[in-house]
Amino acid sequence: MMKKIQRFGGAMFTPTLLFAFAGIMVGFSIVFMNEQIMGSLASPNSLWYQMWDVVSAGAWMVFSQLPLLFALALPIALAKKQQARACLESVATYLTFNYFVGKMLQHWGSNFGVDFAADVVTGNGLANIAGIKTLDTGMVGALLIAGIVIWAHNRFFDAELPDMIGIFRGSSLVVAICFFIMIPTALLTCIVWPKVQIGMTHLQTFFMNSGNLGVWCYAFLQKILIPTGLHHFIYAPFCYDSVIVPGGTSVYWATHIQDFQTNVHTLKEMYPIGFSLSGMAKVFGSIGVFGAFYATARKEKRKKLLGLMVPVTLTAMLTGITEPLEFTFLFIAPSLFVVHALLDACISTVSFALGVVGDFGGGLINWVALNWLPLGAYHYKTYITQVVIGIVFAFIWFFVFTFMIKKFDLKTPGRESDDEEMKLFN
């Protein structure tokens, strides 16, 4: 069961790998289309502006079509055979599902409590998925449909059919089966999901008012559950679904960056959300962990330790992928990992309390592209505060880890016996 959960988590993580490049291009396009930064060069009538507007349209794809990407990604990890075919089946079925939902709402939307004639705007419960006006089921809808397709694919893809209808074997059979499943699924979605959206609105209010305590609990659970793979169930609804803000914090932040390009209000006044600050630990915590391991390593092993730790530390800092670093001590010194989770929660909470907000769930690439670059001219004081907090906590990580390693003689990398190999764990 745990392996299945971890495979599911890996599938959930796949679309987020596209965020780094897309975020960079979004960040550049926002900056280069801003007249306050670029002057007359960024006039809407200029060729410069128009060229970057084209680039921007492509860069927003990841954020605009995130549910579709989740529907595509899940079969990659969970389909038992012919994963490429399963991805095609999943996309086809997901689009069919949304066409069904759209037509049902067009004809009977008032019966479900949905004003389908309204324009698609953030927060009104509607969405455009690949050009289809439909109900905004977000990541949950995509994963539900992809899960049904994976079940049908694993069960029926290799089913034998009579020769006269043999053309319906494989993907054709799976899509045909899912076609008929989607009709009642779409109907149930129209009945149930508007009520779920009302519940999500109440959840948004609760979490928005939870303050520092809510941020601390969220950050701690997200980190401490990494060994089980269950951390995906903590952050995914916040980042990619409408638990906090419509569409999830990642998409909401990216699509509202231009609204934050003002120094009339602080960032926290405009975006009072602290559930995207895990990158603070990924960047500054990684520096502290690396420093502690180097300081406590045996002198004759420090050179080899650098070869092991520098790549994984840079990976964590730049991309926010911390598992290679954290797994170097998770299994050999689990007490360190508990402290690591506690410090992670503390740095997120302190940062939020002192006004640091934004999309800081990843590494430095994410920070620069979706925060510092487009907003630095307006909110540089916030980012100075962020860096100061980070440096302070990097030293805290260093001293706490160094103390614990020496006090309890923990066999972290570089402290192994001569006959033990220094290696990464996974």
CSV table of C-alpha atoms in Angstrom, one decimal:
chain,number,residue,atom,x,y,z
A,1,MET,CA,0.0,0.0,0.0
A,2,MET,CA,2.8,2.4,0.9
A,3,LYS,CA,4.5,1.8,-2.5
A,4,LYS,CA,1.2,2.7,-4.2
A,5,ILE,CA,0.9,5.9,-2.2
A,6,GLN,CA,4.5,6.8,-3.1
A,7,ARG,CA,3.9,6.1,-6.8
A,8,PHE,CA,0.8,8.3,-6.6
A,9,GLY,CA,2.9,11.0,-5.0
A,10,GLY,CA,5.5,10.7,-7.8
A,11,ALA,CA,2.7,11.1,-10.4
A,12,MET,CA,1.4,14.1,-8.5
A,13,PHE,CA,4.8,15.7,-8.5
A,14,THR,CA,5.4,15.3,-12.3
A,15,PRO,CA,3.4,18.3,-13.5
A,16,THR,CA,5.1,20.6,-11.0
A,17,LEU,CA,8.4,19.9,-12.7
A,18,LEU,CA,7.2,22.2,-15.5
A,19,PHE,CA,6.8,25.1,-13.1
A,20,ALA,CA,10.4,26.1,-13.1
A,21,PHE,CA,10.8,27.0,-16.8
A,22,ALA,CA,7.2,28.3,-17.1
A,23,GLY,CA,7.7,30.5,-14.1
A,24,ILE,CA,10.9,32.0,-15.5
A,25,MET,CA,9.2,32.9,-18.7
A,26,VAL,CA,6.2,34.3,-16.9
A,27,GLY,CA,8.5,36.4,-14.7
A,28,PHE,CA,10.4,37.7,-17.7
A,29,SER,CA,7.3,38.5,-19.6
A,30,ILE,CA,5.7,40.4,-16.7
A,31,VAL,CA,8.8,42.5,-16.2
A,32,PHE,CA,9.4,43.2,-19.9
A,33,MET,CA,5.8,44.2,-20.5
A,34,ASN,CA,5.8,46.6,-17.5
A,35,GLU,CA,6.0,50.3,-18.6
A,36,GLN,CA,7.1,51.4,-15.2
A,37,ILE,CA,10.2,49.2,-15.6
A,38,MET,CA,10.9,49.3,-19.3
A,39,GLY,CA,9.5,52.7,-20.2
A,40,SER,CA,8.1,53.4,-23.6
A,41,LEU,CA,9.6,50.2,-24.9
A,42,ALA,CA,6.8,48.4,-23.2
A,43,SER,CA,4.0,50.4,-24.7
A,44,PRO,CA,1.1,48.1,-25.7
A,45,ASN,CA,1.5,49.3,-29.3
A,46,SER,CA,5.2,48.5,-29.5
A,47,LEU,CA,6.6,45.4,-31.2
A,48,TRP,CA,8.5,44.7,-28.1
A,49,TYR,CA,5.4,44.4,-26.0
A,50,GLN,CA,3.6,42.3,-28.6
A,51,MET,CA,6.4,39.9,-28.9
A,52,TRP,CA,6.5,39.4,-25.1
A,53,ASP,CA,2.7,39.1,-25.1
A,54,VAL,CA,3.1,36.1,-27.4
A,55,VAL,CA,5.8,34.6,-25.1
A,56,SER,CA,3.5,35.2,-22.1
A,57,ALA,CA,0.6,33.4,-23.7
A,58,GLY,CA,2.7,30.2,-24.1
A,59,ALA,CA,4.2,30.5,-20.7
A,60,TRP,CA,0.9,30.7,-18.9
A,61,MET,CA,-0.1,27.3,-20.4
A,62,VAL,CA,1.1,25.3,-17.4
A,63,PHE,CA,-0.9,27.4,-14.9
A,64,SER,CA,-4.0,27.7,-17.1
A,65,GLN,CA,-4.2,24.0,-17.9
A,66,LEU,CA,-3.0,22.4,-14.7
A,67,PRO,CA,-5.9,20.0,-14.2
A,68,LEU,CA,-5.4,18.7,-17.7
A,69,LEU,CA,-1.7,18.1,-17.0
A,70,PHE,CA,-2.7,16.2,-13.8
A,71,ALA,CA,-5.1,14.0,-15.8
A,72,LEU,CA,-2.2,13.3,-18.2
A,73,ALA,CA,0.4,12.6,-15.6
A,74,LEU,CA,-1.3,10.1,-13.3
A,75,PRO,CA,-1.2,7.2,-15.8
A,76,ILE,CA,2.6,7.6,-16.2
A,77,ALA,CA,3.1,6.2,-12.8
A,78,LEU,CA,0.0,4.1,-12.1
A,79,ALA,CA,-0.8,2.4,-15.4
A,80,LYS,CA,0.6,-1.2,-15.3
A,81,LYS,CA,1.2,-1.4,-19.1
A,82,GLN,CA,1.3,0.8,-22.2
A,83,GLN,CA,1.6,4.0,-20.1
A,84,ALA,CA,1.7,6.2,-23.2
A,85,ARG,CA,-1.6,4.8,-24.4
A,86,ALA,CA,-3.1,5.3,-20.9
A,87,CYS,CA,-2.1,8.9,-21.0
A,88,LEU,CA,-4.0,9.4,-24.3
A,89,GLU,CA,-7.0,7.6,-22.9
A,90,SER,CA,-6.9,9.7,-19.8
A,91,VAL,CA,-6.8,13.0,-21.7
A,92,ALA,CA,-9.6,11.9,-24.1
A,93,THR,CA,-11.8,10.8,-21.2
A,94,TYR,CA,-11.1,13.9,-19.2
A,95,LEU,CA,-12.1,16.2,-22.1
A,96,THR,CA,-15.2,14.0,-22.7
A,97,PHE,CA,-16.2,14.4,-19.0
A,98,ASN,CA,-15.9,18.1,-19.2
A,99,TYR,CA,-17.9,18.3,-22.4
A,100,PHE,CA,-20.7,16.3,-20.6
A,101,VAL,CA,-20.6,18.5,-17.6
A,102,GLY,CA,-20.7,21.7,-19.7
A,103,LYS,CA,-23.7,20.6,-21.7
A,104,MET,CA,-25.6,19.4,-18.6
A,105,LEU,CA,-25.0,22.8,-16.9
A,106,GLN,CA,-26.0,24.6,-20.1
A,107,HIS,CA,-29.3,22.8,-20.1
A,108,TRP,CA,-30.0,22.3,-16.4
A,109,GLY,CA,-27.5,24.5,-14.5
A,110,SER,CA,-30.2,26.3,-12.5
A,111,ASN,CA,-31.4,22.9,-11.1
A,112,PHE,CA,-27.9,22.3,-9.8
A,113,GLY,CA,-27.5,25.9,-8.4
A,114,VAL,CA,-25.0,26.9,-11.0
A,115,ASP,CA,-25.3,30.1,-13.1
A,116,PHE,CA,-23.7,28.7,-16.3
A,117,ALA,CA,-24.5,31.9,-18.2
A,118,ALA,CA,-22.0,33.8,-16.1
A,119,ASP,CA,-18.5,34.6,-17.4
A,120,VAL,CA,-15.7,32.4,-16.2
A,121,VAL,CA,-13.9,34.4,-13.5
A,122,THR,CA,-11.8,33.4,-10.5
A,123,GLY,CA,-14.0,32.1,-7.7
A,124,ASN,CA,-17.4,31.7,-9.4
A,125,GLY,CA,-17.1,27.9,-9.7
A,126,LEU,CA,-16.6,27.8,-13.5
A,127,ALA,CA,-13.5,27.1,-15.5
A,128,ASN,CA,-12.3,26.8,-19.1
A,129,ILE,CA,-10.5,23.5,-19.6
A,130,ALA,CA,-8.9,23.3,-23.0
A,131,GLY,CA,-11.5,25.7,-24.3
A,132,ILE,CA,-14.4,23.9,-22.7
A,133,LYS,CA,-16.6,25.9,-20.4
A,134,THR,CA,-17.3,23.6,-17.5
A,135,LEU,CA,-17.5,23.2,-13.7
A,136,ASP,CA,-14.3,24.0,-11.9
A,137,THR,CA,-13.4,20.6,-10.3
A,138,GLY,CA,-9.7,21.5,-10.2
A,139,MET,CA,-7.2,18.8,-9.4
A,140,VAL,CA,-9.8,16.6,-7.7
A,141,GLY,CA,-11.8,16.2,-10.9
A,142,ALA,CA,-8.7,15.5,-12.9
A,143,LEU,CA,-7.4,12.9,-10.5
A,144,LEU,CA,-10.9,11.2,-10.2
A,145,ILE,CA,-11.2,10.9,-14.0
A,146,ALA,CA,-7.6,9.7,-14.4
A,147,GLY,CA,-8.2,7.1,-11.7
A,148,ILE,CA,-11.2,5.7,-13.5
A,149,VAL,CA,-9.3,5.6,-16.7
A,150,ILE,CA,-6.3,3.8,-15.1
A,151,TRP,CA,-8.7,1.2,-13.6
A,152,ALA,CA,-10.3,0.6,-16.9
A,153,HIS,CA,-7.0,0.5,-18.7
A,154,ASN,CA,-5.4,-2.0,-16.3
A,155,ARG,CA,-8.5,-4.2,-16.5
A,156,PHE,CA,-9.6,-4.0,-20.2
A,157,PHE,CA,-6.7,-2.9,-22.3
A,158,ASP,CA,-5.7,-6.5,-23.2
A,159,ALA,CA,-9.2,-7.9,-23.3
A,160,GLU,CA,-9.9,-10.2,-26.3
A,161,LEU,CA,-12.7,-9.3,-28.6
A,162,PRO,CA,-14.3,-11.2,-31.5
A,163,ASP,CA,-12.5,-10.5,-34.8
A,164,MET,CA,-15.4,-8.7,-36.3
A,165,ILE,CA,-15.1,-6.0,-33.7
A,166,GLY,CA,-11.4,-6.3,-33.1
A,167,ILE,CA,-10.9,-2.7,-34.1
A,168,PHE,CA,-12.2,-1.8,-30.7
A,169,ARG,CA,-9.4,-3.5,-28.8
A,170,GLY,CA,-6.9,-1.7,-26.6
A,171,SER,CA,-7.3,2.1,-26.2
A,172,SER,CA,-10.5,2.2,-28.3
A,173,LEU,CA,-12.2,-0.2,-25.8
A,174,VAL,CA,-10.9,1.6,-22.8
A,175,VAL,CA,-12.1,5.0,-24.1
A,176,ALA,CA,-15.5,3.5,-25.1
A,177,ILE,CA,-16.0,2.0,-21.6
A,178,CYS,CA,-15.0,5.3,-20.0
A,179,PHE,CA,-17.3,7.2,-22.3
A,180,PHE,CA,-20.4,5.5,-20.8
A,181,ILE,CA,-19.0,5.8,-17.3
A,182,MET,CA,-18.5,9.5,-17.7
A,183,ILE,CA,-22.2,10.2,-18.3
A,184,PRO,CA,-23.3,9.3,-14.7
A,185,THR,CA,-20.0,10.6,-13.4
A,186,ALA,CA,-20.7,14.0,-15.0
A,187,LEU,CA,-24.2,14.0,-13.6
A,188,LEU,CA,-23.1,13.2,-10.1
A,189,THR,CA,-20.5,15.9,-10.4
A,190,CYS,CA,-23.1,18.5,-11.4
A,191,ILE,CA,-25.2,17.5,-8.4
A,192,VAL,CA,-22.5,17.2,-5.7
A,193,TRP,CA,-19.6,19.5,-6.7
A,194,PRO,CA,-21.4,22.9,-6.3
A,195,LYS,CA,-22.1,21.9,-2.7
A,196,VAL,CA,-18.4,20.9,-2.3
A,197,GLN,CA,-17.5,24.4,-3.6
A,198,ILE,CA,-19.6,26.0,-0.9
A,199,GLY,CA,-17.7,23.9,1.6
A,200,MET,CA,-14.4,25.0,0.1
A,201,THR,CA,-15.5,28.6,0.5
A,202,HIS,CA,-15.9,28.0,4.2
A,203,LEU,CA,-12.6,26.2,4.4
A,204,GLN,CA,-10.9,29.2,2.7
A,205,THR,CA,-12.3,31.4,5.4
A,206,PHE,CA,-11.1,29.1,8.2
A,207,PHE,CA,-7.6,28.8,6.9
A,208,MET,CA,-7.3,32.4,6.0
A,209,ASN,CA,-8.1,33.2,9.6
A,210,SER,CA,-5.9,30.5,11.1
A,211,GLY,CA,-2.9,32.8,11.2
A,212,ASN,CA,0.5,31.7,12.4
A,213,LEU,CA,-0.8,28.5,14.1
A,214,GLY,CA,-2.3,27.3,10.8
A,215,VAL,CA,0.9,28.0,9.0
A,216,TRP,CA,3.0,26.2,11.6
A,217,CYS,CA,0.8,23.1,11.6
A,218,TYR,CA,0.7,23.0,7.8
A,219,ALA,CA,4.5,23.3,7.4
A,220,PHE,CA,5.2,20.7,10.0
A,221,LEU,CA,2.9,18.1,8.6
A,222,GLN,CA,4.1,18.7,5.1
A,223,LYS,CA,7.7,18.0,6.1
A,224,ILE,CA,7.2,15.2,8.7
A,225,LEU,CA,5.2,13.1,6.3
A,226,ILE,CA,7.8,13.0,3.6
A,227,PRO,CA,9.1,9.5,4.5
A,228,THR,CA,5.5,8.1,4.1
A,229,GLY,CA,4.8,9.9,0.8
A,230,LEU,CA,1.6,11.3,2.4
A,231,HIS,CA,2.9,14.8,2.3
A,232,HIS,CA,1.5,15.1,-1.2
A,233,PHE,CA,-2.0,14.9,0.4
A,234,ILE,CA,-1.1,17.9,2.6
A,235,TYR,CA,0.3,20.4,0.1
A,236,ALA,CA,-1.4,19.4,-3.2
A,237,PRO,CA,-5.0,20.6,-2.2
A,238,PHE,CA,-3.5,23.9,-1.0
A,239,CYS,CA,-1.2,24.5,-4.0
A,240,TYR,CA,-3.3,23.0,-6.8
A,241,ASP,CA,-6.9,23.1,-5.7
A,242,SER,CA,-9.3,25.6,-4.1
A,243,VAL,CA,-8.9,24.9,-0.4
A,244,ILE,CA,-7.3,28.3,0.2
A,245,VAL,CA,-7.9,30.4,-2.9
A,246,PRO,CA,-9.7,29.5,-6.2
A,247,GLY,CA,-7.5,27.3,-8.3
A,248,GLY,CA,-4.8,26.8,-5.7
A,249,THR,CA,-2.1,29.0,-4.3
A,250,SER,CA,0.4,28.3,-7.1
A,251,VAL,CA,-2.0,29.2,-9.9
A,252,TYR,CA,-3.6,32.1,-8.0
A,253,TRP,CA,-0.3,33.7,-7.3
A,254,ALA,CA,1.0,33.4,-10.8
A,255,THR,CA,-2.1,34.8,-12.4
A,256,HIS,CA,-2.3,37.7,-9.9
A,257,ILE,CA,1.3,38.9,-10.0
A,258,GLN,CA,0.4,42.0,-11.9
A,259,ASP,CA,-2.1,42.9,-9.2
A,260,PHE,CA,0.7,42.9,-6.6
A,261,GLN,CA,2.8,45.3,-8.6
A,262,THR,CA,2.2,48.3,-6.3
A,263,ASN,CA,3.8,49.6,-3.1
A,264,VAL,CA,0.6,51.2,-1.9
A,265,HIS,CA,-0.1,48.1,0.2
A,266,THR,CA,2.2,45.5,1.6
A,267,LEU,CA,2.3,42.0,0.0
A,268,LYS,CA,0.7,40.5,3.1
A,269,GLU,CA,-2.1,43.0,3.0
A,270,MET,CA,-2.8,42.0,-0.6
A,271,TYR,CA,-2.0,38.3,-0.2
A,272,PRO,CA,-2.4,37.2,3.5
A,273,ILE,CA,-1.6,33.6,2.9
A,274,GLY,CA,1.4,31.8,4.4
A,275,PHE,CA,1.0,28.3,2.9
A,276,SER,CA,3.6,28.6,0.2
A,277,LEU,CA,6.7,29.2,2.3
A,278,SER,CA,8.3,25.7,2.4
A,279,GLY,CA,11.0,27.0,0.2
A,280,MET,CA,12.5,28.9,3.1
A,281,ALA,CA,13.6,25.6,4.6
A,282,LYS,CA,14.6,24.2,1.2
A,283,VAL,CA,17.1,27.1,0.6
A,284,PHE,CA,18.3,28.2,4.0
A,285,GLY,CA,17.7,25.0,5.9
A,286,SER,CA,19.8,23.1,3.3
A,287,ILE,CA,22.7,25.5,3.8
A,288,GLY,CA,22.6,24.9,7.6
A,289,VAL,CA,22.4,21.1,7.2
A,290,PHE,CA,25.3,21.1,4.7
A,291,GLY,CA,27.4,23.2,7.0
A,292,ALA,CA,26.7,21.0,10.0
A,293,PHE,CA,27.6,17.8,8.1
A,294,TYR,CA,30.9,19.4,6.9
A,295,ALA,CA,31.8,20.7,10.3
A,296,THR,CA,31.2,17.4,12.0
A,297,ALA,CA,32.7,15.2,9.3
A,298,ARG,CA,36.1,13.5,9.9
A,299,LYS,CA,38.8,15.6,8.3
A,300,GLU,CA,40.0,12.9,6.0
A,301,LYS,CA,36.4,12.5,4.6
A,302,ARG,CA,35.5,16.1,4.0
A,303,LYS,CA,36.7,16.2,0.4
A,304,LYS,CA,34.6,13.2,-0.4
A,305,LEU,CA,31.7,14.7,1.5
A,306,LEU,CA,31.8,17.8,-0.7
A,307,GLY,CA,31.4,15.6,-3.8
A,308,LEU,CA,28.4,13.9,-2.2
A,309,MET,CA,26.7,16.9,-0.6
A,310,VAL,CA,27.3,19.8,-2.9
A,311,PRO,CA,25.2,18.5,-5.8
A,312,VAL,CA,22.2,17.5,-3.6
A,313,THR,CA,22.4,20.8,-1.6
A,314,LEU,CA,22.4,22.9,-4.8
A,315,THR,CA,19.5,20.8,-6.2
A,316,ALA,CA,17.5,21.6,-3.0
A,317,MET,CA,18.4,25.3,-3.1
A,318,LEU,CA,17.8,25.9,-6.8
A,319,THR,CA,14.9,23.6,-7.6
A,320,GLY,CA,13.3,22.9,-4.2
A,321,ILE,CA,13.8,19.1,-4.6
A,322,THR,CA,15.0,18.2,-1.1
A,323,GLU,CA,14.5,14.5,-1.0
A,324,PRO,CA,18.1,13.6,-2.1
A,325,LEU,CA,19.5,15.8,0.7
A,326,GLU,CA,17.0,14.9,3.4
A,327,PHE,CA,17.3,11.1,2.7
A,328,THR,CA,21.0,11.4,3.5
A,329,PHE,CA,20.1,11.6,7.2
A,330,LEU,CA,16.5,10.5,7.4
A,331,PHE,CA,17.2,6.8,7.9
A,332,ILE,CA,20.5,7.0,9.7
A,333,ALA,CA,19.4,9.8,12.1
A,334,PRO,CA,15.6,10.1,12.2
A,335,SER,CA,15.8,12.4,15.3
A,336,LEU,CA,17.5,15.0,13.1
A,337,PHE,CA,14.6,14.8,10.6
A,338,VAL,CA,12.1,15.5,13.4
A,339,VAL,CA,14.1,18.6,14.4
A,340,HIS,CA,14.4,19.5,10.7
A,341,ALA,CA,10.6,19.4,10.4
A,342,LEU,CA,10.2,21.5,13.5
A,343,LEU,CA,12.6,24.1,12.2
A,344,ASP,CA,10.9,24.0,8.8
A,345,ALA,CA,7.6,24.9,10.6
A,346,CYS,CA,9.2,27.6,12.6
A,347,ILE,CA,10.9,29.4,9.7
A,348,SER,CA,7.7,29.4,7.7
A,349,THR,CA,5.7,30.8,10.7
A,350,VAL,CA,8.3,33.5,11.5
A,351,SER,CA,8.5,34.5,7.9
A,352,PHE,CA,4.7,34.8,7.6
A,353,ALA,CA,4.5,36.7,10.9
A,354,LEU,CA,7.0,39.3,9.6
A,355,GLY,CA,5.2,39.8,6.3
A,356,VAL,CA,6.9,37.4,3.9
A,357,VAL,CA,4.3,36.0,1.6
A,358,GLY,CA,4.3,34.8,-2.0
A,359,ASP,CA,5.0,31.7,-4.0
A,360,PHE,CA,8.0,30.4,-2.1
A,361,GLY,CA,7.3,26.7,-2.2
A,362,GLY,CA,10.2,25.9,-4.5
A,363,GLY,CA,13.8,26.8,-4.8
A,364,LEU,CA,15.7,29.9,-5.9
A,365,ILE,CA,14.7,29.6,-9.5
A,366,ASN,CA,11.1,29.8,-8.4
A,367,TRP,CA,11.8,32.7,-6.1
A,368,VAL,CA,13.5,34.8,-8.7
A,369,ALA,CA,11.0,34.1,-11.5
A,370,LEU,CA,7.7,34.4,-9.7
A,371,ASN,CA,8.6,36.7,-6.8
A,372,TRP,CA,11.8,38.8,-6.8
A,373,LEU,CA,12.0,39.5,-10.5
A,374,PRO,CA,8.5,40.8,-11.1
A,375,LEU,CA,7.9,42.3,-7.7
A,376,GLY,CA,11.3,43.3,-6.4
A,377,ALA,CA,11.0,47.0,-7.4
A,378,TYR,CA,7.8,47.3,-5.3
A,379,HIS,CA,8.4,45.0,-2.4
A,380,TYR,CA,12.2,44.8,-2.0
A,381,LYS,CA,11.9,45.5,1.8
A,382,THR,CA,9.9,42.3,2.2
A,383,TYR,CA,12.5,40.3,0.3
A,384,ILE,CA,15.3,41.8,2.4
A,385,THR,CA,13.4,40.7,5.5
A,386,GLN,CA,13.1,37.3,3.9
A,387,VAL,CA,16.8,36.9,3.4
A,388,VAL,CA,17.7,38.1,6.9
A,389,ILE,CA,15.3,35.6,8.4
A,390,GLY,CA,16.7,32.9,6.2
A,391,ILE,CA,20.3,33.7,7.2
A,392,VAL,CA,19.4,33.6,10.9
A,393,PHE,CA,17.7,30.3,10.6
A,394,ALA,CA,20.5,28.9,8.5
A,395,PHE,CA,22.8,29.4,11.5
A,396,ILE,CA,20.1,27.9,13.8
A,397,TRP,CA,20.0,24.8,11.6
A,398,PHE,CA,23.8,24.7,11.6
A,399,PHE,CA,24.2,25.0,15.4
A,400,VAL,CA,21.3,22.7,16.3
A,401,PHE,CA,22.4,19.9,13.9
A,402,THR,CA,26.0,20.3,14.9
A,403,PHE,CA,25.1,20.0,18.6
A,404,MET,CA,22.9,16.9,18.1
A,405,ILE,CA,25.4,15.1,15.8
A,406,LYS,CA,28.2,15.5,18.3
A,407,LYS,CA,26.1,15.0,21.4
A,408,PHE,CA,24.5,11.8,20.2
A,409,ASP,CA,27.3,10.7,18.0
A,410,LEU,CA,25.0,10.4,15.0
A,411,LYS,CA,26.6,8.7,11.9
A,412,THR,CA,25.8,11.4,9.4
A,413,PRO,CA,27.7,11.5,6.1
A,414,GLY,CA,31.4,11.9,6.8
A,415,ARG,CA,31.3,10.3,10.2
A,416,GLU,CA,31.1,6.6,9.1
A,417,SER,CA,33.7,4.1,10.1
A,418,ASP,CA,36.5,3.3,7.7
A,419,ASP,CA,34.8,0.2,6.3
A,420,GLU,CA,31.5,2.0,5.7
A,421,GLU,CA,30.7,3.6,2.4
A,422,MET,CA,29.5,7.2,2.3
A,423,LYS,CA,26.4,7.2,0.1
A,424,LEU,CA,22.9,8.7,-0.5
A,425,PHE,CA,19.9,6.8,0.7
A,426,ASN,CA,16.6,6.5,-1.2
